[in-house]
Short mmCIF file of C-alpha atoms and ligand atoms in Angstrom, two decimals:
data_model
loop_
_atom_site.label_atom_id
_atom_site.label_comp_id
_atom_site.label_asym_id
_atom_site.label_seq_id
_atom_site.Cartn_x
_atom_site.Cartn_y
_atom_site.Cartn_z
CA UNK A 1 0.00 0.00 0.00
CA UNK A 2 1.38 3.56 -0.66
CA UNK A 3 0.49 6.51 0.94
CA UNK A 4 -0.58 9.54 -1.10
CA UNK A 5 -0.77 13.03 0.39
CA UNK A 6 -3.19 15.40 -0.91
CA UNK A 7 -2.18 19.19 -1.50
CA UNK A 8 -5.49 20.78 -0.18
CA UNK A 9 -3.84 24.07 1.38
CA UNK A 10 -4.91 27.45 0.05
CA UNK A 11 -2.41 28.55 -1.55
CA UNK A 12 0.91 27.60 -2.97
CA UNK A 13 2.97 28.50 -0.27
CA UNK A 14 1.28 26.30 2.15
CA UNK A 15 1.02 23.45 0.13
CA UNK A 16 5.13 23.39 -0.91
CA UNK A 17 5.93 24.25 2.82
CA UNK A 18 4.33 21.09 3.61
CA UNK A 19 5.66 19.24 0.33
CA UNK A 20 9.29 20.56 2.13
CA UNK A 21 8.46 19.41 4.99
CA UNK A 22 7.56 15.79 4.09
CA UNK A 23 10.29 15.36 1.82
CA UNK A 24 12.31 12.58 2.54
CA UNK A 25 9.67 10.30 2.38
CA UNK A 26 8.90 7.63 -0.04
CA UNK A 27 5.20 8.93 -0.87
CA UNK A 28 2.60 10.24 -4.09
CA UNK A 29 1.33 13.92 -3.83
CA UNK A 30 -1.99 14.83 -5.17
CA UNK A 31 -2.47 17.75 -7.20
CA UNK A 32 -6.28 18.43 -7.28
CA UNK A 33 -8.40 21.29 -9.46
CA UNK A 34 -7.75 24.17 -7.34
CA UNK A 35 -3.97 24.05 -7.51
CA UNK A 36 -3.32 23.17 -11.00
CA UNK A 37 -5.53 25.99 -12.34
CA UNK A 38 -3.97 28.76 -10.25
CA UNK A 39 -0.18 27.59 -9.71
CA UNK A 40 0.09 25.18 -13.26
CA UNK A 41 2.61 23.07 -14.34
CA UNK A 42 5.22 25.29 -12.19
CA UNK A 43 4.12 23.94 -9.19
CA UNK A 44 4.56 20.59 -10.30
CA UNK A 45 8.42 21.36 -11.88
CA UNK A 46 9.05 22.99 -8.40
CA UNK A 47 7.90 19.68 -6.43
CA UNK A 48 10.12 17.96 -8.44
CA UNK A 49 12.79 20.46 -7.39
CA UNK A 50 12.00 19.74 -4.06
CA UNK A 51 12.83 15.80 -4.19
CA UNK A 52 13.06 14.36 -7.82
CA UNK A 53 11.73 11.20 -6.54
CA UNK A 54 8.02 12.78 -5.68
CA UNK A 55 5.33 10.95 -7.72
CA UNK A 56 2.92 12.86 -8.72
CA UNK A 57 -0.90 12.28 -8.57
CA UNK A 58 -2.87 14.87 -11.17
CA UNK A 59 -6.47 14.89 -9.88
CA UNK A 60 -8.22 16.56 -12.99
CA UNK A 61 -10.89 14.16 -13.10
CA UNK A 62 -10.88 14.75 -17.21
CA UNK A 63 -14.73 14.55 -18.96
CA UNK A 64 -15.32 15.24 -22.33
CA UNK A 65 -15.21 13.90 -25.56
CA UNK A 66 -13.18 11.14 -27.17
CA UNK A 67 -10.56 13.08 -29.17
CA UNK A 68 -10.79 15.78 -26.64
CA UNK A 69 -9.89 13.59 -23.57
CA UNK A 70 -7.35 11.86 -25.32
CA UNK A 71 -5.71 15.44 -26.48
CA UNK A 72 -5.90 16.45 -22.65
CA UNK A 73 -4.11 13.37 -21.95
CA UNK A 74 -1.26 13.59 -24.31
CA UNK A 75 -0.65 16.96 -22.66
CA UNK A 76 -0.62 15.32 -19.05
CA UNK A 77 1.70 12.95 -20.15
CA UNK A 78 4.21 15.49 -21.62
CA UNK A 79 4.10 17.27 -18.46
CA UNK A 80 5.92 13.86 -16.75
CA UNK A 81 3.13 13.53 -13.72
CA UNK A 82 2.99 9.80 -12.88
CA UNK A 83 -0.25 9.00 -12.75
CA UNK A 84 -3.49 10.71 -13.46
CA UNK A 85 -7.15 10.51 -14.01
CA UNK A 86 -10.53 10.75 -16.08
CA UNK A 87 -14.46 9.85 -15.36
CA UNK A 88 -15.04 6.18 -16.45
CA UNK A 89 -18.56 8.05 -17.37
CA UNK A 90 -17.15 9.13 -20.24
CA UNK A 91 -17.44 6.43 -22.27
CA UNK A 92 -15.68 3.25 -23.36
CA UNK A 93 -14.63 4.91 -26.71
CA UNK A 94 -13.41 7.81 -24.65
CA UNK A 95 -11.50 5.61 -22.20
CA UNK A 96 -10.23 3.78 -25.17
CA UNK A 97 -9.20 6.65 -27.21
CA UNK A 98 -6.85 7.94 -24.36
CA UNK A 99 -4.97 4.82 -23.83
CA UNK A 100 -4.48 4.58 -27.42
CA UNK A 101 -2.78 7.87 -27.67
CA UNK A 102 -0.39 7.57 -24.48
CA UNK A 103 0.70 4.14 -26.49
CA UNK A 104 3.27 7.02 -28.26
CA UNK A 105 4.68 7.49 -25.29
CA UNK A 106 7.90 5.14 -23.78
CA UNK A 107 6.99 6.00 -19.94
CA UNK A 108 3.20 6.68 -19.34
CA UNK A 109 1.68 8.05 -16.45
CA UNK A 110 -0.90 5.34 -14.76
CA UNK A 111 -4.56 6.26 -15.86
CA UNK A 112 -7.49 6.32 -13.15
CA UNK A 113 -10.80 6.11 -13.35
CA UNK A 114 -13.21 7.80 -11.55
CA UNK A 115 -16.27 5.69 -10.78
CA UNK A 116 -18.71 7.42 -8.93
CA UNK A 117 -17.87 10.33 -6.94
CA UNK A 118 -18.56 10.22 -3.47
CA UNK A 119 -20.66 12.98 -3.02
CA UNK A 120 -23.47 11.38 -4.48
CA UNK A 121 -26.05 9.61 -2.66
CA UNK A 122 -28.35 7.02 -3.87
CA UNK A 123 -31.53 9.69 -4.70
CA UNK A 124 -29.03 12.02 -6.85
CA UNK A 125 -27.31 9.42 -8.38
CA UNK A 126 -30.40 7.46 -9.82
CA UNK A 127 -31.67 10.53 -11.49
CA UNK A 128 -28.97 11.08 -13.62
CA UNK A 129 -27.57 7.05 -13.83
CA UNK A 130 -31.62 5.24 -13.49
CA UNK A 131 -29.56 3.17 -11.34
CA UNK A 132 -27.47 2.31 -8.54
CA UNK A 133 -24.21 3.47 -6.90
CA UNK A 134 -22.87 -0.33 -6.22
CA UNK A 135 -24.07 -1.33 -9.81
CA UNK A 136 -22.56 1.64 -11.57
CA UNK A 137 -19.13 1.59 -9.80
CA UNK A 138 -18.92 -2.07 -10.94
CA UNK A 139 -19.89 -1.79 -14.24
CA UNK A 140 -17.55 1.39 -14.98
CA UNK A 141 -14.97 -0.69 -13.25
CA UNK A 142 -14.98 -3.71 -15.84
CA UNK A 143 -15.09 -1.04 -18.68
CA UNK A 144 -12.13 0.89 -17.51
CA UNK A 145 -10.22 -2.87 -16.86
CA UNK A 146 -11.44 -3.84 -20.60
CA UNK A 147 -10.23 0.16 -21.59
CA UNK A 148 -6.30 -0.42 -20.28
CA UNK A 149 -6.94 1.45 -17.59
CA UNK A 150 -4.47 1.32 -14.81
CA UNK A 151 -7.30 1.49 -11.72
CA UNK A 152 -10.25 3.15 -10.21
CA UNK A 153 -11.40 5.88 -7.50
CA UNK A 154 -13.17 4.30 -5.48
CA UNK A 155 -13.87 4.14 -2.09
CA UNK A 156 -12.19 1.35 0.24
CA UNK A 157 -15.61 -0.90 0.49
CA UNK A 158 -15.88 -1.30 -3.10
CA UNK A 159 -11.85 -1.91 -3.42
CA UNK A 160 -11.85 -5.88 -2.81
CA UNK A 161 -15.10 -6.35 -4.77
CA UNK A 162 -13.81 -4.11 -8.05
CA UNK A 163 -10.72 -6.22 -7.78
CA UNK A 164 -12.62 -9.64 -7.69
CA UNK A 165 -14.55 -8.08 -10.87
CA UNK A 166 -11.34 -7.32 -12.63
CA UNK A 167 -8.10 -8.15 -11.15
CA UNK A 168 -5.68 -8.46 -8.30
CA UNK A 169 -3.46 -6.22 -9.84
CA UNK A 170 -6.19 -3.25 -11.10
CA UNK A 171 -5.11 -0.51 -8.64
CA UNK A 172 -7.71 0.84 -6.27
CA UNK A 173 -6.98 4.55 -4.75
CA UNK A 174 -9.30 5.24 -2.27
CA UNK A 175 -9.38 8.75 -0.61
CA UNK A 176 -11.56 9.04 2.31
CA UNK A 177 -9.03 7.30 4.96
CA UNK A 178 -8.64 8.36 8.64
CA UNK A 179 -5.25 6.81 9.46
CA UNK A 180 -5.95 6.40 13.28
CA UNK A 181 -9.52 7.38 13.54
CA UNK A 182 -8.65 11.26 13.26
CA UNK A 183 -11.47 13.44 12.69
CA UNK A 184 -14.14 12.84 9.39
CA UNK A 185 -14.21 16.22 8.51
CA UNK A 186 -16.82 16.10 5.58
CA UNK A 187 -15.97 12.58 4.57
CA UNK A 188 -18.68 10.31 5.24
CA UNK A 189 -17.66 6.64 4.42
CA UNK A 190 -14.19 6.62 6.27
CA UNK A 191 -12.20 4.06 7.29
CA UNK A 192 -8.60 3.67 9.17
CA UNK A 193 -5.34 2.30 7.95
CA UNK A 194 -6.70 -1.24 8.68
CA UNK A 195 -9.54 -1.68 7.33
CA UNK A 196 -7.35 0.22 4.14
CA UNK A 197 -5.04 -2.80 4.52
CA UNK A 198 -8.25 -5.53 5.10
CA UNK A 199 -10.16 -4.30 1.62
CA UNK A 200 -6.73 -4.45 -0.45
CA UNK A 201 -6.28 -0.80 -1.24
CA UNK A 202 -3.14 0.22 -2.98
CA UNK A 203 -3.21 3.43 -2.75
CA UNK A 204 -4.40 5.41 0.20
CA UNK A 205 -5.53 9.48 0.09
CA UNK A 206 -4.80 11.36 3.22
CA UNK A 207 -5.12 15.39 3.56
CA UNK A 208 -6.51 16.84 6.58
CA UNK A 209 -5.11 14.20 8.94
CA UNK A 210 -2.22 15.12 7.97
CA UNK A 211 -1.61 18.67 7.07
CA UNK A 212 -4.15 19.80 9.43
CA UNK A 213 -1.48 18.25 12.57
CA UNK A 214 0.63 20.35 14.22
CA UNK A 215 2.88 17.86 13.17
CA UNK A 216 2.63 16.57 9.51
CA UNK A 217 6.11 14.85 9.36
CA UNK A 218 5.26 12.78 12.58
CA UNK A 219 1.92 11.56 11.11
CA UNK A 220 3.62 10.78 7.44
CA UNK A 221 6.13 8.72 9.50
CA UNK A 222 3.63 7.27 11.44
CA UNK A 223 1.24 5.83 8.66
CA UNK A 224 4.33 4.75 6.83
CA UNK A 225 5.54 2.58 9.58
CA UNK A 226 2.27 0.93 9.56
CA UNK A 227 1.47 0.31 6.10
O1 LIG B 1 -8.73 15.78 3.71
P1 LIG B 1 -9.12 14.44 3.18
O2 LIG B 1 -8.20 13.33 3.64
O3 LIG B 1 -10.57 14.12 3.38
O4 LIG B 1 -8.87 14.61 1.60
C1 LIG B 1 -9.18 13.63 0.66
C2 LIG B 1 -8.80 14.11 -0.71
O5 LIG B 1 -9.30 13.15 -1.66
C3 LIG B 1 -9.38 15.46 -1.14
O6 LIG B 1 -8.44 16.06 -2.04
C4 LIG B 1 -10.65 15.10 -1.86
O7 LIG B 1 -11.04 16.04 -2.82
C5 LIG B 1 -10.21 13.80 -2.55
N1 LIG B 1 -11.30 12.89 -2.95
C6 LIG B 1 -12.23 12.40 -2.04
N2 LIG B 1 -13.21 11.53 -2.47
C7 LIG B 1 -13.28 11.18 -3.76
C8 LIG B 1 -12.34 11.64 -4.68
C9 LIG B 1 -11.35 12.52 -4.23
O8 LIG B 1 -12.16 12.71 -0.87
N3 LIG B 1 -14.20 10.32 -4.15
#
């Protein structure tokens, strides 16, 4: 399991103080919406400055269509982020389109997809799916597997399911994770480091946990010790 820290803080300051901070650490940082559109591909070179051996999570969440998500992609690639991601809702031919196009490419980042975001519940969801959360995340699981896709979102309950669906080795990253029972926050499906370990994640998200502590290099040491 690998431990990836999101950049939440707001602004860029904060968030490469904190990147400084945990630097000598074998772990992923995710760059989310927020970040990338104000502080852009700079903030990623100047992560990389900090410790060349950051991996680097691009949380775009990509949605649109075919040839656009696969031009999108070609541009994340170029950038040299390691792994990044795009709605499964998109489409097969979209999901399709963008592995085809990172084929050009000797190293490619590892390609996500989102399944259902979490801020749905059942009500929303059906009115725009007509069906439901635990059918959906399967069945855009299976397409993204059939796609090339590298993984899934999804939370840590689906993880061992999505993996009996596909594979052992189709990476779940599941965000939502309260290392030691810390505080939810807005999160409501949460679950600790264990029950992380129990479902098979491969990836675990943590943000507030950790740069909300007074001690962020403490808790990153912490929840690597115990992976
Ligand atoms: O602070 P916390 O640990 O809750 O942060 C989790 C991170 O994972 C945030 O950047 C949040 O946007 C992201 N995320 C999530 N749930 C998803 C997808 C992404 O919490 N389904």
């Amino acid at each position: 399991m690998k431990l990836c820290v999101a950049l939440d803080l707001p602004t860029k300051d904060e968030n490469i103080k904190l990147a400084r901070n945990i630097k000598d650490f074998d772990i992923w940082l995710k760059v989310g919406l927020r970040s990338y559109i104000r502080d852009g591909k700079e903030f990623i070179q100047e992560l990389k400055e900090i410790n060349s051996n950051f991996n680097i999570f691009l949380d775009l969440k990509l949605y649109d269509i075919p040839n656009t998500m696969a031009d999108a992609a070609e541009e994340i690639a170029k950038i040299g982020v390691e792994m990044f991601n795009i709605h499964a809702s998109a489409g097969k031919e979209a999901m399709n389109m963008v592995m085809q196009r990172l084929k050009t490419f000797e190293k490619r980042p590892l390609v996500l997809a989102v399944t259902v975001l979490t801020s749905f519940d059942e009500k929303s969801f059906k009115y725009i799916y007509n069906d439901s959360i635990e059918n959906k995340a399967n069945q855009f699981s299976i397409d993204a597997y059939k796609a090339g896709l590298d993984g899934v979102v999804c939370s840590v309950f689906e993880s061992k399911k999505i993996k009996e669906l596909t594979s052992k080795d189709f990476i779940t990253l599941t965000p939502g994770i309260r290392p030691f029972g810390e505080d939810k926050g807005d999160q409501k499906r949460v679950a600790d480091l264990k029950i992380a370990k129990e479902n098979l994640s491969d990836f675990i998200v943590v943000g507030r946990p950790i740069y909300k502590s007074s001690n962020p290099k403490e808790i990153v040491e912490k929840i690597l010790t115990n992976l």
